[in-house]
XYZ file of N, CA and C in Angstrom:
339
model
N 191.863 169.409 65.982
C 191.090 168.521 65.239
C 191.108 169.286 63.766
N 191.168 170.154 63.505
C 190.832 170.640 62.156
C 191.840 171.446 61.456
N 193.062 171.459 62.521
C 194.320 172.339 61.848
C 194.477 171.660 60.769
N 194.680 170.633 60.239
C 195.052 170.368 59.613
C 194.443 170.772 58.145
N 193.162 170.766 58.187
C 192.733 171.737 57.107
C 192.529 173.068 56.914
N 192.524 173.985 57.558
C 192.460 175.324 57.436
C 194.051 175.720 57.659
N 195.331 175.223 57.053
C 196.312 176.130 57.321
C 196.443 177.126 56.191
N 197.020 178.706 56.291
C 197.543 179.261 55.219
C 198.428 179.723 55.605
N 199.423 179.682 54.711
C 200.737 180.243 54.733
C 201.439 179.902 55.900
N 201.408 178.801 56.221
C 202.080 177.912 57.902
C 201.310 178.946 58.378
N 200.419 179.530 59.103
C 199.558 179.875 59.978
C 198.527 178.786 60.332
N 198.261 178.507 61.789
C 197.116 177.707 61.521
C 195.985 178.851 62.467
N 194.622 178.537 61.888
C 193.621 179.700 62.579
C 192.739 178.889 63.063
N 191.989 179.510 64.636
C 190.884 178.784 65.025
C 190.004 179.307 64.652
N 188.849 177.662 64.365
C 187.502 178.514 63.380
C 186.434 177.239 64.067
N 184.992 177.869 63.919
C 184.070 177.085 64.865
C 183.343 175.975 64.309
N 182.869 175.394 64.637
C 181.764 174.444 63.349
C 181.263 175.326 62.157
N 180.783 176.352 62.638
C 179.718 177.286 61.010
C 181.067 176.712 59.936
N 181.699 177.490 60.705
C 182.587 178.182 59.177
C 183.507 177.279 58.981
N 183.527 175.714 59.433
C 184.428 174.750 58.454
C 182.966 174.135 57.748
N 181.952 174.258 58.279
C 180.816 173.517 57.390
C 180.774 174.413 55.751
N 180.743 176.049 56.474
C 180.716 177.147 54.655
C 181.516 176.434 54.306
N 183.152 176.205 54.959
C 184.228 176.375 53.909
C 184.882 175.527 53.662
N 184.784 174.041 54.356
C 185.127 172.856 53.552
C 184.059 171.648 52.554
N 184.699 171.041 51.979
C 183.908 170.497 50.974
C 182.682 169.375 51.323
N 181.945 169.498 50.808
C 180.697 168.597 51.689
C 181.030 167.338 50.720
N 180.939 166.026 51.369
C 180.988 164.812 50.565
C 179.662 164.458 51.571
N 178.860 165.065 51.888
C 177.287 164.498 52.178
C 176.406 165.388 52.562
N 175.588 165.433 52.833
C 174.092 165.996 53.663
C 173.006 164.980 53.931
N 172.800 164.987 55.230
C 171.352 164.512 55.882
C 171.123 165.020 56.077
N 169.038 164.916 55.896
C 168.434 165.659 56.278
C 167.143 164.847 57.657
N 167.465 165.146 58.691
C 166.664 164.157 59.395
C 167.278 162.823 59.788
N 168.628 162.515 59.973
C 169.000 161.198 60.263
C 169.070 161.028 61.112
N 168.772 159.952 62.119
C 168.081 159.353 62.719
C 169.276 158.177 63.304
N 170.106 157.890 62.630
C 171.239 156.928 63.353
C 170.919 155.836 62.115
N 169.631 155.719 61.907
C 169.654 154.349 60.743
C 170.536 153.939 59.335
N 170.424 153.348 59.041
C 171.520 153.038 57.855
C 171.271 154.240 56.977
N 172.201 154.234 56.200
C 172.221 155.084 55.346
C 173.125 154.973 53.834
N 173.152 155.751 52.920
C 173.977 154.930 51.405
C 174.566 155.582 51.407
N 175.913 156.078 52.571
C 176.857 156.034 52.258
C 177.933 155.175 52.781
N 179.049 155.001 52.164
C 179.699 153.381 51.878
C 180.984 153.979 52.445
N 181.599 153.217 54.043
C 182.492 153.187 54.414
C 183.503 153.077 53.478
N 184.875 153.593 53.270
C 185.931 153.573 52.422
C 186.155 153.712 51.368
N 184.620 154.418 50.835
C 184.366 153.947 49.191
C 184.193 155.722 49.390
N 182.596 156.005 50.035
C 181.995 157.407 50.531
C 182.848 158.352 51.377
N 182.823 157.956 52.285
C 183.664 158.306 53.533
C 184.388 157.485 54.262
N 185.697 158.841 54.509
C 186.257 157.382 55.351
C 186.670 157.718 56.912
N 187.781 156.908 58.349
C 188.020 157.804 58.743
C 188.647 158.988 58.701
N 188.654 159.909 59.705
C 189.005 161.099 59.191
C 188.076 162.358 59.397
N 187.092 162.213 58.183
C 186.425 162.832 57.706
C 185.819 163.456 58.947
N 184.889 164.701 58.589
C 184.648 165.602 60.103
C 182.696 165.139 59.968
N 182.306 165.351 61.230
C 180.753 165.170 60.728
C 180.309 166.166 61.237
N 179.168 166.997 60.908
C 179.257 168.322 61.522
C 177.163 168.004 61.489
N 176.584 168.666 63.067
C 175.281 167.826 63.303
C 174.821 169.981 63.264
N 173.637 170.113 62.909
C 172.572 171.481 63.367
C 171.362 170.787 63.846
N 171.288 171.258 64.906
C 170.290 170.834 66.084
C 168.805 171.150 65.301
N 169.052 172.184 65.670
C 167.582 173.522 65.097
C 167.565 174.156 63.616
N 166.533 173.860 63.693
C 165.900 174.325 62.135
C 166.472 175.547 61.575
N 167.273 176.092 60.182
C 167.718 177.491 60.511
C 168.640 177.681 61.578
N 169.223 176.848 62.376
C 170.039 177.789 63.584
C 171.878 177.399 62.619
N 172.987 177.098 63.826
C 174.156 177.171 63.093
C 174.232 175.726 63.161
N 175.566 175.251 62.495
C 176.108 173.719 63.031
C 176.684 173.971 63.982
N 176.597 173.076 64.903
C 176.784 173.266 66.869
C 177.768 172.488 67.002
N 177.725 171.205 66.164
C 178.893 170.142 67.127
C 180.174 169.276 66.093
N 180.543 169.198 66.180
C 181.243 168.520 65.214
C 182.487 167.366 65.805
N 182.458 166.472 65.192
C 183.570 165.082 65.094
C 184.275 164.673 64.088
N 185.177 163.731 64.596
C 185.552 163.384 62.823
C 185.310 161.614 62.994
N 184.811 161.117 61.857
C 184.516 159.484 61.591
C 185.619 158.562 62.148
N 185.777 158.026 62.941
C 186.741 156.721 63.679
C 186.771 155.460 62.702
N 185.570 155.070 62.793
C 184.840 153.383 62.391
C 183.864 152.914 62.043
N 183.480 152.139 61.622
C 182.157 150.940 61.120
C 182.720 150.111 61.868
N 181.767 150.480 63.193
C 182.046 149.501 64.796
C 181.342 148.293 64.345
N 179.902 147.934 63.595
C 179.395 147.415 63.330
C 179.522 146.469 61.976
N 180.568 146.945 61.065
C 180.943 146.298 59.982
C 179.993 146.369 58.687
N 178.944 146.744 59.112
C 177.776 147.024 58.173
C 177.833 147.301 57.175
N 179.286 147.970 56.925
C 179.639 148.937 55.459
C 179.687 150.446 55.259
N 177.917 150.885 56.205
C 177.619 151.692 55.838
C 177.435 152.613 57.169
N 177.519 154.312 56.963
C 177.359 154.653 58.245
C 175.714 154.787 58.449
N 175.725 154.671 60.075
C 174.909 154.165 61.330
C 174.941 154.805 62.389
N 173.601 154.663 63.131
C 174.401 155.593 64.885
C 175.131 154.870 65.043
N 175.975 153.078 65.306
C 176.144 151.999 65.889
C 177.601 152.677 65.524
N 178.192 153.825 64.394
C 179.508 153.522 64.081
C 180.027 154.593 65.296
N 181.491 154.435 65.160
C 181.942 155.654 66.383
C 182.603 156.723 65.402
N 182.521 158.102 66.775
C 183.214 158.782 65.777
C 184.258 159.390 67.371
N 184.941 160.501 67.153
C 185.827 161.052 68.301
C 185.544 162.037 68.111
N 185.178 162.699 69.407
C 184.711 164.519 69.668
C 184.421 164.889 71.266
N 184.478 166.045 71.215
C 184.366 166.541 72.881
C 183.443 167.516 72.679
N 182.852 166.967 73.784
C 181.470 168.190 74.323
C 181.864 168.211 75.524
N 180.334 168.019 76.608
C 180.831 168.545 77.816
C 181.856 167.977 78.757
N 182.793 166.653 78.054
C 183.185 166.076 78.680
C 184.566 165.784 77.334
N 185.615 165.335 78.179
C 186.947 165.824 77.229
C 186.498 164.689 75.858
N 187.883 164.913 75.454
C 188.051 164.233 73.897
C 187.264 162.829 73.952
N 186.709 161.747 73.490
C 186.372 160.810 73.758
C 185.945 159.943 72.430
N 185.379 158.892 72.671
C 184.852 158.013 71.010
C 183.744 157.832 71.696
N 182.414 158.033 70.850
C 180.950 157.261 71.061
C 180.863 157.257 69.484
N 179.357 156.636 70.356
C 179.253 155.964 68.926
C 177.963 157.477 67.843
N 177.683 157.202 67.110
C 177.392 158.880 66.398
C 176.163 158.959 67.320
N 175.115 158.311 67.486
C 173.759 158.363 68.083
C 174.134 158.591 69.371
N 175.268 158.155 69.842
C 175.132 158.848 71.691
C 176.081 159.861 71.480
N 176.735 160.249 70.925
C 177.805 161.697 70.222
C 176.846 162.983 69.860
N 175.262 162.585 69.339
C 174.391 163.550 69.066
C 174.355 164.114 67.790
N 174.775 163.074 67.054
C 175.128 163.485 65.862
C 173.795 163.035 64.927
N 172.423 163.216 65.258
C 171.236 162.965 65.184
C 170.263 164.231 64.255
N 170.036 164.591 63.361
C 168.681 165.647 62.967
C 169.509 166.015 61.378
N 169.330 167.075 61.197
C 170.993 167.453 60.069
C 172.344 167.168 59.734
N 172.484 166.281 59.656
C 174.511 166.217 59.176
C 174.736 166.816 58.098
N 175.740 167.196 57.900
C 176.989 167.230 56.836
C 178.173 166.506 57.047
N 178.302 165.897 56.206
C 180.153 164.872 56.498
C 181.127 165.677 54.965
N 182.301 166.101 56.030
C 183.075 166.749 55.542
C 183.815 166.454 55.464
N 184.826 166.623 54.063
C 186.152 166.183 53.418
C 187.406 166.660 54.356
N 188.416 166.108 55.045
C 189.240 166.179 55.650
C 190.438 165.814 55.655
N 190.405 165.084 53.987
C 191.364 164.322 53.671
C 192.254 165.331 52.521
N 191.945 166.446 52.325
C 192.756 166.749 50.913
C 194.142 168.269 52.095
């Protein structure tokens, strides 16, 4: 998923979630995200394909990442009902932001460059 964002001289390097959070541009940071509406607007602040990463424990590493997919309830802002593509214990799949576990300290990373 992150291969396009981390090319260097034609080589693609394997990087973990913490590396991506450290090295990619942050579009937004949400502390204590519970899935309720945010001020992040689809198609102006965030876009399909932007990465979303979560840190579950205070002072822990960012441990899970996915790609924003769509504003599934068409309210125009990021919330827990919107869809992400991610892989966890199961294969790559679509889930809502809330069901995929993106609750807590969340960052949205730019994957458009």
